[in-house]
Amino acid sequence: MLFSVTGGNDLDQRLRGLAKTDFSKASGVVLDGFFLDCIDESNQPMDRRPHLDCMFEVLPKLCLQLPSHLPRILTNIWQPDEVARAVTCGVDIFDGTLPFRLSRSGLAWLYPGWMPHSAATTTSRQTPFPSWIAFPLDKELLKGSSGSVFNQPLQEGCSCFTCQRHNRGYISHLHSVNEMLAHILLMIHNSTRCYRFFSDLRAAVKNDQMEDFLEFCKGHHFPEQIVRVDLTANSMQCDDS
């Protein structure tokens, strides 16, 4: 049974609710109800960073008061850098929406992987910039490139089915004709990179290198305006209503 500790962004309210909760039958604690997303008078999304800062101020103090044997589950946090930051606050489990969010927006995550290194190492694994590809690709890339960009896999060295069997040009074509296979192939790739991210995260925790991993993750924050796009609604292969 999962128990929820309520109180919004107010630490005092959260602690008061926690003090009155009997966790003897609990299998885990859900940390939900944080106020993160809002819209302005013109119905446009507002900057969520002030609310995020508030949440990250509340989280570590709240987690310190929770029973240490219960896993802590945080909802509505999926950006890689925010996930890593939440782990340092004491959170254990997150929702798995990142691959879906990226795939529906036509984005392929270029996550190179992070390798634990000793204190004597001066440089971390370089992050490609940007850390994603947006589909369909710009046809202007063909000019002067001899099509090399289109013939590449999504990510060199990736072992997923998509990268082993298909190239960027094919996936771009699928997006151009609103074929739902485009999102399926992206989902396979993005899920594989997501698994690698969490594997690296666990390694960073185990090796006490979260500070380095947090710095590495700063290059893997997806702009809100591109992740809000839902290209799956354009597919004529299924009822998206």
XYZ file of C-alpha atoms in Angstrom:
241
model
C 0.000 0.000 0.000
C 1.394 3.397 -1.013
C 0.813 6.326 1.336
C 0.742 9.967 0.237
C 2.024 12.874 2.314
C -0.021 15.962 1.415
C 0.658 19.660 1.901
C 1.555 21.130 -1.483
C 4.678 23.296 -1.501
C 4.300 24.124 2.203
C 6.846 22.246 4.315
C 4.984 22.873 7.570
C 1.770 21.412 6.156
C 3.668 18.409 4.793
C 5.313 17.755 8.154
C 2.024 18.146 9.985
C 0.406 15.581 7.679
C 3.385 13.274 8.077
C 3.185 13.440 11.883
C -0.434 12.261 11.784
C 0.182 9.383 9.366
C 0.569 5.787 10.508
C 3.118 4.167 8.180
C 2.979 0.722 9.790
C 1.057 -0.724 6.817
C 2.829 1.282 4.115
C 4.944 -0.216 1.335
C 6.122 3.161 0.073
C 5.514 6.908 0.187
C 4.202 8.947 -2.760
C 5.454 12.537 -2.838
C 2.890 14.189 -5.083
C 0.843 17.381 -5.069
C 3.721 19.805 -5.607
C 2.581 22.916 -7.462
C 4.875 23.049 -10.501
C 2.894 24.014 -13.603
C 0.689 27.064 -14.094
C -0.602 29.339 -16.859
C -0.843 33.116 -17.184
C -3.812 35.323 -18.097
C -3.398 34.501 -21.810
C -3.505 30.765 -21.062
C 0.229 30.373 -21.756
C 2.502 28.170 -19.606
C 4.552 30.094 -17.049
C 8.113 29.490 -15.912
C 8.106 26.521 -13.536
C 11.609 27.122 -12.156
C 10.513 29.116 -9.070
C 8.138 26.289 -8.138
C 10.862 23.710 -8.778
C 13.244 25.579 -6.485
C 10.560 25.576 -3.804
C 9.999 21.841 -4.222
C 13.720 21.088 -4.009
C 13.884 23.137 -0.830
C 11.059 21.108 0.724
C 12.097 17.631 -0.484
C 15.285 16.987 1.527
C 13.722 18.215 4.776
C 10.641 16.104 4.152
C 12.563 12.959 3.190
C 14.620 13.180 6.375
C 11.426 12.728 8.396
C 10.081 9.771 6.416
C 10.613 6.174 7.577
C 14.020 5.216 6.190
C 12.926 1.727 5.062
C 10.163 2.986 2.744
C 10.908 3.894 -0.899
C 9.998 7.472 -1.842
C 8.133 7.971 -5.122
C 8.091 11.413 -6.768
C 5.595 12.244 -9.521
C 5.735 14.841 -12.323
C 9.542 14.949 -12.399
C 11.056 13.473 -15.557
C 13.772 15.836 -16.844
C 17.104 13.983 -16.418
C 18.795 16.795 -14.483
C 15.775 17.183 -12.190
C 15.634 13.431 -11.566
C 19.304 13.407 -10.545
C 18.755 16.407 -8.287
C 15.758 14.726 -6.636
C 17.861 11.634 -5.891
C 20.245 13.796 -3.864
C 17.201 14.904 -1.846
C 16.321 11.320 -0.927
C 13.899 10.236 -3.681
C 14.073 6.643 -4.959
C 11.439 6.125 -7.685
C 10.160 8.262 -10.578
C 7.523 7.910 -13.271
C 8.657 6.567 -16.644
C 7.206 9.202 -18.955
C 10.488 10.581 -20.342
C 10.791 8.219 -23.378
C 7.122 8.773 -24.254
C 7.322 12.558 -23.918
C 10.363 12.707 -26.191
C 8.996 10.260 -28.762
C 5.614 11.943 -29.150
C 7.459 15.245 -29.744
C 9.653 13.749 -32.467
C 12.845 13.872 -30.381
C 15.644 11.317 -30.224
C 17.768 11.516 -27.071
C 21.515 11.544 -27.810
C 22.581 10.280 -24.413
C 26.241 9.194 -24.630
C 26.400 7.566 -21.229
C 28.382 8.658 -18.191
C 31.365 6.760 -16.878
C 32.423 6.906 -13.210
C 35.937 8.248 -12.902
C 38.472 8.911 -10.185
C 39.132 12.275 -8.588
C 42.343 12.470 -10.631
C 40.339 12.556 -13.855
C 39.961 16.118 -15.036
C 37.287 15.787 -17.690
C 33.908 14.070 -17.825
C 32.388 12.338 -20.808
C 31.468 15.052 -23.271
C 27.800 15.657 -23.971
C 26.847 16.282 -27.626
C 25.174 19.636 -28.189
C 22.304 19.677 -28.484
C 21.612 16.383 -26.748
C 18.701 15.521 -29.033
C 17.601 15.357 -32.683
C 14.243 16.795 -33.725
C 12.252 15.105 -36.508
C 11.455 15.493 -39.320
C 14.951 16.631 -40.247
C 15.513 19.912 -42.045
C 15.912 19.184 -45.759
C 18.543 21.932 -45.910
C 20.890 19.437 -44.231
C 21.080 17.614 -47.558
C 22.815 20.558 -49.204
C 26.557 20.054 -49.088
C 26.321 17.002 -46.847
C 26.086 14.288 -49.537
C 23.272 12.820 -47.475
C 25.686 11.638 -44.761
C 23.525 13.061 -41.978
C 20.525 11.123 -43.250
C 22.475 7.857 -43.550
C 23.623 7.833 -39.930
C 21.843 5.920 -37.159
C 20.168 8.024 -34.506
C 23.226 7.565 -32.289
C 26.524 5.890 -33.112
C 27.246 3.004 -30.768
C 23.664 2.595 -29.558
C 22.648 -1.071 -29.424
C 18.887 -0.531 -29.733
C 16.859 -2.085 -32.571
C 16.214 1.319 -34.145
C 19.873 2.313 -34.386
C 20.954 -1.137 -35.569
C 18.348 -1.395 -38.347
C 17.391 2.123 -39.484
C 18.919 5.511 -40.224
C 17.920 9.105 -39.574
C 16.676 9.631 -43.110
C 14.162 6.787 -42.860
C 12.858 7.963 -39.502
C 12.615 11.521 -40.833
C 10.580 10.253 -43.796
C 8.208 8.403 -41.448
C 7.617 11.639 -39.552
C 7.060 13.569 -42.783
C 4.232 11.236 -43.833
C 2.739 11.036 -40.309
C 3.435 7.314 -39.998
C 3.004 6.070 -36.430
C 6.022 3.757 -36.854
C 8.136 6.906 -36.509
C 7.133 7.289 -32.869
C 7.493 3.555 -32.203
C 11.100 3.549 -33.444
C 11.887 6.654 -31.403
C 10.286 5.051 -28.350
C 12.589 2.030 -28.683
C 15.666 4.240 -28.878
C 14.627 6.683 -26.145
C 13.706 3.847 -23.784
C 17.148 2.297 -24.300
C 18.876 5.595 -23.515
C 16.617 6.070 -20.493
C 17.654 2.669 -19.123
C 21.294 3.690 -19.569
C 20.655 6.988 -17.769
C 19.230 5.265 -14.696
C 22.054 2.721 -14.759
C 24.533 5.608 -14.728
C 22.571 7.305 -11.955
C 22.800 4.218 -9.768
C 26.539 3.990 -10.481
C 27.010 7.635 -9.484
C 25.209 7.025 -6.190
C 27.188 3.845 -5.512
C 30.525 5.528 -6.228
C 29.661 8.736 -4.351
C 30.019 10.823 -7.528
C 26.646 12.527 -7.640
C 28.204 15.984 -7.779
C 29.957 15.102 -11.025
C 26.864 13.366 -12.393
C 24.681 16.394 -11.601
C 27.050 18.584 -13.593
C 26.970 16.090 -16.466
C 23.147 16.068 -16.460
C 22.904 19.823 -17.003
C 23.458 19.132 -20.688
C 20.374 16.916 -20.777
C 17.545 19.300 -20.001
C 14.920 19.442 -22.749
C 13.339 22.865 -23.445
C 9.711 22.870 -22.367
C 8.495 24.405 -25.632
C 9.729 21.490 -27.754
C 8.592 18.746 -25.373
C 5.034 20.137 -25.285
C 4.632 19.373 -28.999
C 2.519 16.252 -29.653
C 3.185 14.919 -33.153
C 1.259 11.703 -32.526
C -1.976 13.633 -33.025
C -1.026 13.961 -36.707
C -0.969 10.210 -37.267
C -3.794 8.867 -39.413
C -3.090 5.302 -38.298
C -5.177 5.418 -35.130
C -7.917 7.370 -33.424
C -6.093 10.075 -31.456
C -9.246 11.777 -30.218
